PDB file of C-alpha atoms in Angstrom:
ATOM      1  CA  GLY A   1       0.000   0.000   0.000  1.00 54.00           C
ATOM      2  CA  ALA A   2       0.892   3.679  -0.022  1.00 81.00           C
ATOM      3  CA  GLY A   3       0.755   4.226   3.733  1.00 94.00           C
ATOM      4  CA  VAL A   4       3.471   4.776   6.328  1.00 97.00           C
ATOM      5  CA  SER A   5       5.440   1.561   6.696  1.00 97.00           C
ATOM      6  CA  GLN A   6       7.350   0.586   9.830  1.00 98.00           C
ATOM      7  CA  SER A   7       9.729  -2.276  10.513  1.00 97.00           C
ATOM      8  CA  PRO A   8      10.162  -4.448  12.390  1.00 98.00           C
ATOM      9  CA  ARG A   9       6.561  -4.728  13.537  1.00 97.00           C
ATOM     10  CA  TYR A  10       7.629  -6.640  16.634  1.00 97.00           C
ATOM     11  CA  LYS A  11      10.997  -6.661  18.367  1.00 98.00           C
ATOM     12  CA  VAL A  12      12.083  -8.392  21.554  1.00 98.00           C
ATOM     13  CA  ALA A  13      15.373  -7.056  22.883  1.00 98.00           C
ATOM     14  CA  LYS A  14      17.428  -8.105  25.843  1.00 98.00           C
ATOM     15  CA  ARG A  15      18.148  -5.344  28.328  1.00 98.00           C
ATOM     16  CA  GLY A  16      21.290  -3.542  27.262  1.00 98.00           C
ATOM     17  CA  GLN A  17      20.902  -4.395  23.573  1.00 98.00           C
ATOM     18  CA  ASP A  18      20.779  -1.678  20.896  1.00 98.00           C
ATOM     19  CA  VAL A  19      17.753  -1.550  18.571  1.00 98.00           C
ATOM     20  CA  ALA A  20      16.964   0.284  15.345  1.00 98.00           C
ATOM     21  CA  LEU A  21      13.435   0.964  14.163  1.00 98.00           C
ATOM     22  CA  ARG A  22      12.753   1.987  10.591  1.00 98.00           C
ATOM     23  CA  CYS A  23      10.072   4.221   9.124  1.00 98.00           C
ATOM     24  CA  ASP A  24       9.201   4.582   5.430  1.00 98.00           C
ATOM     25  CA  PRO A  25       6.909   7.614   5.182  1.00 97.00           C
ATOM     26  CA  ILE A  26       4.433   8.216   2.405  1.00 95.00           C
ATOM     27  CA  SER A  27       6.389   9.192  -0.705  1.00 94.00           C
ATOM     28  CA  GLY A  28       6.999  12.924  -0.959  1.00 91.00           C
ATOM     29  CA  HIS A  29       5.952  13.710   2.587  1.00 92.00           C
ATOM     30  CA  VAL A  30       7.972  16.554   4.048  1.00 91.00           C
ATOM     31  CA  SER A  31       7.227  16.153   7.749  1.00 92.00           C
ATOM     32  CA  LEU A  32       8.008  13.073   9.791  1.00 94.00           C
ATOM     33  CA  PHE A  33       7.224  12.461  13.460  1.00 95.00           C
ATOM     34  CA  TRP A  34       8.130   9.756  15.965  1.00 97.00           C
ATOM     35  CA  TYR A  35       5.836   9.046  18.923  1.00 97.00           C
ATOM     36  CA  GLN A  36       6.123   6.597  21.819  1.00 98.00           C
ATOM     37  CA  GLN A  37       2.983   4.878  23.102  1.00 98.00           C
ATOM     38  CA  ALA A  38       3.228   2.960  26.369  1.00 96.00           C
ATOM     39  CA  LEU A  39       0.602   0.331  27.178  1.00 93.00           C
ATOM     40  CA  GLY A  40      -2.712   1.944  28.084  1.00 91.00           C
ATOM     41  CA  GLN A  41      -1.443   5.452  27.294  1.00 94.00           C
ATOM     42  CA  GLY A  42      -1.760   7.890  24.446  1.00 96.00           C
ATOM     43  CA  PRO A  43       1.140   8.517  22.068  1.00 97.00           C
ATOM     44  CA  GLU A  44       3.801  10.938  23.292  1.00 96.00           C
ATOM     45  CA  PHE A  45       5.886  13.074  20.963  1.00 95.00           C
ATOM     46  CA  LEU A  46       9.543  12.157  20.567  1.00 97.00           C
ATOM     47  CA  THR A  47      10.965  14.067  17.617  1.00 95.00           C
ATOM     48  CA  TYR A  48      10.132  15.881  14.369  1.00 93.00           C
ATOM     49  CA  PHE A  49      11.886  16.117  10.994  1.00 94.00           C
ATOM     50  CA  GLN A  50      11.252  18.517   8.155  1.00 92.00           C
ATOM     51  CA  ASN A  51      12.935  16.821   5.212  1.00 94.00           C
ATOM     52  CA  GLU A  52      16.376  15.826   6.545  1.00 95.00           C
ATOM     53  CA  ALA A  53      16.484  18.478   9.276  1.00 94.00           C
ATOM     54  CA  GLN A  54      15.630  17.418  12.815  1.00 95.00           C
ATOM     55  CA  LEU A  55      13.826  20.530  14.008  1.00 91.00           C
ATOM     56  CA  ASP A  56      12.546  19.285  17.341  1.00 91.00           C
ATOM     57  CA  LYS A  57      13.920  16.525  19.536  1.00 93.00           C
ATOM     58  CA  SER A  58      12.495  17.808  22.792  1.00 93.00           C
ATOM     59  CA  GLY A  59      10.548  14.606  23.468  1.00 94.00           C
ATOM     60  CA  LEU A  60      13.470  12.180  23.335  1.00 97.00           C
ATOM     61  CA  PRO A  61      13.584  10.784  26.888  1.00 95.00           C
ATOM     62  CA  SER A  62      17.347  10.399  27.177  1.00 95.00           C
ATOM     63  CA  ASP A  63      20.589  10.516  25.217  1.00 96.00           C
ATOM     64  CA  ARG A  64      20.130   6.797  24.554  1.00 98.00           C
ATOM     65  CA  PHE A  65      17.536   7.750  21.951  1.00 98.00           C
ATOM     66  CA  PHE A  66      18.709   8.978  18.574  1.00 97.00           C
ATOM     67  CA  ALA A  67      16.824   9.594  15.333  1.00 98.00           C
ATOM     68  CA  GLU A  68      17.952  10.409  11.820  1.00 98.00           C
ATOM     69  CA  ARG A  69      16.531  11.019   8.370  1.00 97.00           C
ATOM     70  CA  PRO A  70      19.662  11.552   6.281  1.00 96.00           C
ATOM     71  CA  GLU A  71      18.082  11.830   2.827  1.00 94.00           C
ATOM     72  CA  GLY A  72      14.761  13.309   3.826  1.00 93.00           C
ATOM     73  CA  SER A  73      12.764  10.148   3.288  1.00 95.00           C
ATOM     74  CA  VAL A  74      13.377   6.999   5.383  1.00 98.00           C
ATOM     75  CA  SER A  75      13.955   7.582   9.090  1.00 98.00           C
ATOM     76  CA  THR A  76      15.542   5.417  11.761  1.00 98.00           C
ATOM     77  CA  LEU A  77      14.968   5.624  15.500  1.00 98.00           C
ATOM     78  CA  LYS A  78      17.833   4.073  17.428  1.00 98.00           C
ATOM     79  CA  ILE A  79      17.713   3.148  21.086  1.00 98.00           C
ATOM     80  CA  GLN A  80      21.008   2.291  22.749  1.00 98.00           C
ATOM     81  CA  ARG A  81      21.401   0.095  25.825  1.00 98.00           C
ATOM     82  CA  THR A  82      17.679  -0.642  26.003  1.00 98.00           C
ATOM     83  CA  GLN A  83      15.974  -0.711  29.392  1.00 97.00           C
ATOM     84  CA  GLN A  84      12.665  -2.213  30.450  1.00 97.00           C
ATOM     85  CA  GLU A  85      10.979   1.194  30.573  1.00 96.00           C
ATOM     86  CA  ASP A  86      11.665   1.514  26.834  1.00 98.00           C
ATOM     87  CA  SER A  87       9.045  -1.187  26.175  1.00 98.00           C
ATOM     88  CA  ALA A  88       6.363   0.540  24.128  1.00 98.00           C
ATOM     89  CA  VAL A  89       4.951   0.954  20.657  1.00 98.00           C
ATOM     90  CA  TYR A  90       6.962   3.384  18.547  1.00 98.00           C
ATOM     91  CA  LEU A  91       4.750   5.149  16.026  1.00 98.00           C
ATOM     92  CA  CYS A  92       5.956   6.989  12.966  1.00 98.00           C
ATOM     93  CA  ALA A  93       3.766   9.572  11.249  1.00 95.00           C
ATOM     94  CA  SER A  94       4.210  11.702   8.148  1.00 93.00           C
ATOM     95  CA  SER A  95       2.565  14.687   6.543  1.00 89.00           C
ATOM     96  CA  PRO A  96       2.850  16.298   3.123  1.00 86.00           C
ATOM     97  CA  TRP A  97       3.191  19.761   4.635  1.00 76.00           C
ATOM     98  CA  ASP A  98       5.884  21.588   6.506  1.00 69.00           C
ATOM     99  CA  SER A  99       3.401  23.470   8.660  1.00 62.00           C
ATOM    100  CA  VAL A 100       1.306  20.753  10.183  1.00 63.00           C
ATOM    101  CA  SER A 101      -2.002  21.474  11.850  1.00 63.00           C
ATOM    102  CA  GLY A 102      -3.022  17.923  12.558  1.00 63.00           C
ATOM    103  CA  ASN A 103      -5.503  17.064   9.862  1.00 71.00           C
ATOM    104  CA  THR A 104      -2.900  15.748   7.433  1.00 80.00           C
ATOM    105  CA  ILE A 105      -0.843  13.469   9.677  1.00 88.00           C
ATOM    106  CA  TYR A 106      -0.839   9.782   8.766  1.00 91.00           C
ATOM    107  CA  PHE A 107       0.365   7.175  11.232  1.00 95.00           C
ATOM    108  CA  GLY A 108       2.036   3.846  10.623  1.00 97.00           C
ATOM    109  CA  GLU A 109       1.013   0.707  12.509  1.00 97.00           C
ATOM    110  CA  GLY A 110       3.948   1.007  14.880  1.00 97.00           C
ATOM    111  CA  SER A 111       6.917  -1.050  15.992  1.00 98.00           C
ATOM    112  CA  TRP A 112       6.195  -3.006  19.174  1.00 97.00           C
ATOM    113  CA  LEU A 113       9.317  -3.140  21.344  1.00 98.00           C
ATOM    114  CA  THR A 114       9.542  -5.422  24.349  1.00 98.00           C
ATOM    115  CA  VAL A 115      12.681  -5.291  26.475  1.00 98.00           C
ATOM    116  CA  VAL A 116      13.268  -8.373  28.626  1.00 97.00           C
TER     117      VAL A 116
ATOM    118  CA  GLN B   1      -1.085  17.185  35.922  1.00 75.00           C
ATOM    119  CA  LYS B   2      -1.249  16.207  32.266  1.00 83.00           C
ATOM    120  CA  GLU B   3      -2.036  18.829  29.639  1.00 90.00           C
ATOM    121  CA  VAL B   4      -4.853  16.666  28.303  1.00 95.00           C
ATOM    122  CA  GLU B   5      -7.051  14.502  30.527  1.00 95.00           C
ATOM    123  CA  GLN B   6      -9.213  11.690  29.217  1.00 95.00           C
ATOM    124  CA  ASP B   7     -11.166   9.015  31.084  1.00 85.00           C
ATOM    125  CA  PRO B   8      -9.522   5.706  30.097  1.00 80.00           C
ATOM    126  CA  GLY B   9     -12.722   3.694  30.531  1.00 84.00           C
ATOM    127  CA  PRO B  10     -13.320   0.969  29.542  1.00 91.00           C
ATOM    128  CA  LEU B  11     -16.747   1.926  28.288  1.00 95.00           C
ATOM    129  CA  SER B  12     -19.191  -0.808  27.291  1.00 96.00           C
ATOM    130  CA  VAL B  13     -22.456   0.016  25.522  1.00 97.00           C
ATOM    131  CA  PRO B  14     -25.114  -1.975  23.629  1.00 97.00           C
ATOM    132  CA  GLU B  15     -25.345  -1.711  19.870  1.00 98.00           C
ATOM    133  CA  GLY B  16     -27.367   1.318  18.793  1.00 97.00           C
ATOM    134  CA  ALA B  17     -26.504   3.393  21.865  1.00 97.00           C
ATOM    135  CA  ILE B  18     -25.272   6.963  21.763  1.00 97.00           C
ATOM    136  CA  VAL B  19     -21.698   7.195  22.997  1.00 97.00           C
ATOM    137  CA  SER B  20     -20.194  10.304  24.558  1.00 96.00           C
ATOM    138  CA  LEU B  21     -16.421  10.631  24.884  1.00 97.00           C
ATOM    139  CA  ASN B  22     -14.756  13.631  26.504  1.00 96.00           C
ATOM    140  CA  CYS B  23     -11.435  15.313  27.148  1.00 97.00           C
ATOM    141  CA  THR B  24     -10.402  18.311  29.181  1.00 97.00           C
ATOM    142  CA  TYR B  25      -7.248  20.320  28.708  1.00 96.00           C
ATOM    143  CA  SER B  26      -5.290  22.993  30.501  1.00 95.00           C
ATOM    144  CA  ASN B  27      -3.439  24.892  27.749  1.00 91.00           C
ATOM    145  CA  SER B  28      -5.673  27.650  26.403  1.00 90.00           C
ATOM    146  CA  ALA B  29      -3.343  28.079  23.413  1.00 87.00           C
ATOM    147  CA  PHE B  30      -4.511  24.839  21.789  1.00 89.00           C
ATOM    148  CA  GLN B  31      -6.333  25.643  18.561  1.00 87.00           C
ATOM    149  CA  TYR B  32      -6.598  22.356  16.672  1.00 88.00           C
ATOM    150  CA  PHE B  33      -8.621  19.503  18.131  1.00 92.00           C
ATOM    151  CA  MET B  34      -8.760  15.976  16.792  1.00 93.00           C
ATOM    152  CA  TRP B  35     -10.239  12.603  17.550  1.00 96.00           C
ATOM    153  CA  TYR B  36      -8.366   9.502  16.477  1.00 96.00           C
ATOM    154  CA  ARG B  37      -9.591   5.922  16.445  1.00 97.00           C
ATOM    155  CA  GLN B  38      -7.095   3.172  17.166  1.00 97.00           C
ATOM    156  CA  TYR B  39      -7.941  -0.470  16.627  1.00 96.00           C
ATOM    157  CA  SER B  40      -5.976  -3.093  18.514  1.00 94.00           C
ATOM    158  CA  ARG B  41      -2.392  -3.380  17.220  1.00 92.00           C
ATOM    159  CA  LYS B  42      -2.953  -0.658  14.636  1.00 95.00           C
ATOM    160  CA  GLY B  43      -1.864   2.967  14.328  1.00 95.00           C
ATOM    161  CA  PRO B  44      -4.205   5.864  15.120  1.00 96.00           C
ATOM    162  CA  GLU B  45      -6.431   7.034  12.258  1.00 94.00           C
ATOM    163  CA  LEU B  46      -7.949  10.486  12.119  1.00 92.00           C
ATOM    164  CA  LEU B  47     -11.687  10.502  12.720  1.00 94.00           C
ATOM    165  CA  MET B  48     -12.615  14.134  13.283  1.00 93.00           C
ATOM    166  CA  TYR B  49     -10.762  17.436  13.050  1.00 90.00           C
ATOM    167  CA  THR B  50     -11.931  20.798  14.377  1.00 89.00           C
ATOM    168  CA  TYR B  51     -10.296  24.184  14.371  1.00 84.00           C
ATOM    169  CA  SER B  52     -11.130  26.372  17.385  1.00 81.00           C
ATOM    170  CA  SER B  53     -14.578  26.258  19.003  1.00 84.00           C
ATOM    171  CA  GLY B  54     -17.735  24.833  17.509  1.00 87.00           C
ATOM    172  CA  ASN B  55     -19.349  21.660  16.274  1.00 92.00           C
ATOM    173  CA  LYS B  56     -18.578  19.407  13.363  1.00 93.00           C
ATOM    174  CA  GLU B  57     -20.668  16.523  12.111  1.00 95.00           C
ATOM    175  CA  ASP B  58     -19.637  13.656   9.859  1.00 94.00           C
ATOM    176  CA  GLY B  59     -22.143  10.853   9.463  1.00 96.00           C
ATOM    177  CA  ARG B  60     -22.731   9.234  12.848  1.00 97.00           C
ATOM    178  CA  PHE B  61     -19.950  11.273  14.473  1.00 97.00           C
ATOM    179  CA  THR B  62     -20.186  14.750  16.004  1.00 97.00           C
ATOM    180  CA  ALA B  63     -17.245  16.614  17.510  1.00 96.00           C
ATOM    181  CA  GLN B  64     -17.751  19.558  19.848  1.00 96.00           C
ATOM    182  CA  VAL B  65     -15.175  22.022  21.144  1.00 96.00           C
ATOM    183  CA  ASP B  66     -15.838  24.444  23.996  1.00 94.00           C
ATOM    184  CA  LYS B  67     -12.694  26.531  24.386  1.00 92.00           C
ATOM    185  CA  SER B  68     -14.164  28.604  27.216  1.00 93.00           C
ATOM    186  CA  SER B  69     -14.482  25.445  29.321  1.00 94.00           C
ATOM    187  CA  LYS B  70     -11.411  23.742  27.807  1.00 94.00           C
ATOM    188  CA  TYR B  71     -13.582  20.722  27.037  1.00 95.00           C
ATOM    189  CA  ILE B  72     -14.029  18.654  23.892  1.00 96.00           C
ATOM    190  CA  SER B  73     -16.455  15.857  23.118  1.00 97.00           C
ATOM    191  CA  LEU B  74     -17.077  13.182  20.529  1.00 97.00           C
ATOM    192  CA  PHE B  75     -20.552  11.741  20.095  1.00 97.00           C
ATOM    193  CA  ILE B  76     -21.209   8.511  18.228  1.00 98.00           C
ATOM    194  CA  ARG B  77     -24.814   7.859  17.231  1.00 98.00           C
ATOM    195  CA  ASP B  78     -26.236   4.412  16.486  1.00 98.00           C
ATOM    196  CA  SER B  79     -23.041   2.756  17.696  1.00 98.00           C
ATOM    197  CA  GLN B  80     -21.945  -0.429  15.919  1.00 97.00           C
ATOM    198  CA  PRO B  81     -19.730  -3.315  17.038  1.00 97.00           C
ATOM    199  CA  SER B  82     -17.225  -2.116  14.429  1.00 97.00           C
ATOM    200  CA  ASP B  83     -16.852   1.092  16.476  1.00 97.00           C
ATOM    201  CA  SER B  84     -15.165  -0.937  19.215  1.00 97.00           C
ATOM    202  CA  ALA B  85     -11.702   0.615  19.523  1.00 97.00           C
ATOM    203  CA  THR B  86      -9.669   3.060  21.577  1.00 97.00           C
ATOM    204  CA  TYR B  87     -10.595   6.695  20.962  1.00 98.00           C
ATOM    205  CA  LEU B  88      -7.834   9.238  21.444  1.00 97.00           C
ATOM    206  CA  CYS B  89      -8.331  12.970  21.672  1.00 97.00           C
ATOM    207  CA  ALA B  90      -5.435  15.086  20.446  1.00 94.00           C
ATOM    208  CA  MET B  91      -4.641  18.773  20.318  1.00 91.00           C
ATOM    209  CA  SER B  92      -2.027  21.041  18.845  1.00 87.00           C
ATOM    210  CA  LEU B  93      -0.929  24.653  18.916  1.00 80.00           C
ATOM    211  CA  ASN B  94      -0.542  26.972  15.990  1.00 65.00           C
ATOM    212  CA  TYR B  95       3.057  28.144  15.769  1.00 57.00           C
ATOM    213  CA  GLY B  96       2.828  28.885  12.070  1.00 53.00           C
ATOM    214  CA  GLY B  97       5.632  26.795  10.669  1.00 50.00           C
ATOM    215  CA  ALA B  98       7.157  25.329  13.812  1.00 53.00           C
ATOM    216  CA  THR B  99       6.536  21.826  15.043  1.00 62.00           C
ATOM    217  CA  ASN B 100       2.830  21.293  15.550  1.00 72.00           C
ATOM    218  CA  LYS B 101       3.245  18.193  17.611  1.00 86.00           C
ATOM    219  CA  LEU B 102       0.109  16.494  18.770  1.00 90.00           C
ATOM    220  CA  ILE B 103      -0.656  16.217  22.485  1.00 92.00           C
ATOM    221  CA  PHE B 104      -2.787  13.140  23.111  1.00 95.00           C
ATOM    222  CA  GLY B 105      -5.105  12.046  25.871  1.00 96.00           C
ATOM    223  CA  THR B 106      -4.678   8.577  27.345  1.00 96.00           C
ATOM    224  CA  GLY B 107      -7.441   7.152  25.159  1.00 96.00           C
ATOM    225  CA  THR B 108     -10.841   5.652  26.033  1.00 96.00           C
ATOM    226  CA  LEU B 109     -11.422   1.978  25.279  1.00 95.00           C
ATOM    227  CA  LEU B 110     -14.922   1.487  23.846  1.00 96.00           C
ATOM    228  CA  ALA B 111     -16.678  -1.848  23.434  1.00 97.00           C
ATOM    229  CA  VAL B 112     -20.004  -1.961  21.565  1.00 97.00           C
ATOM    230  CA  GLN B 113     -21.843  -5.152  22.399  1.00 96.00           C
ATOM    231  CA  PRO B 114     -23.984  -6.741  19.627  1.00 95.00           C
TER     232      PRO B 114
END
């Protein structure tokens, strides 16, 4: 399909392991967001890209979290030295616009991370 | 205190019932108000979008925003079993070009019983 694609869909990591989560946004979309959704909670903002520029990373919980979008399309969220509290669904969203008001944001199905 | 408060439920209703879902918020600068539906193990999908105060209707769904009370609602008429999902309210500011990140409520789990 032409939606936002995320991989892997499910990942089990041992505590201390590094993980990388990939997002393929809708082709041509300028804006890309990462959100973290803990069980029973709403999504929480992590970071925002406009093309290849990371304009807002205020939601990244620690310096173990790192995101990149080097060519302005595919993005990777990397978590180093995973801890149990990192267990969550990581949602990627994209939008065709650079000024995003909320009605044009499309979410992927998420990457489910479990840290054991 | 969270910026956006939402009763997590769960809420169970019989088929055909009218469902009322609500959120309150504390930041008076929010201008865009959304309702998302999230099925189990799926990403959120936009259901309703409202700018500033007022009502918006789309089929069986009506969204209401009362900025003076900092309160938003979603009404579902003639509820169907296929409406069973988690409903998330979300809000954003208007910075005109800066990040308009969405601030979500915790979500309300709705079950419509056939």
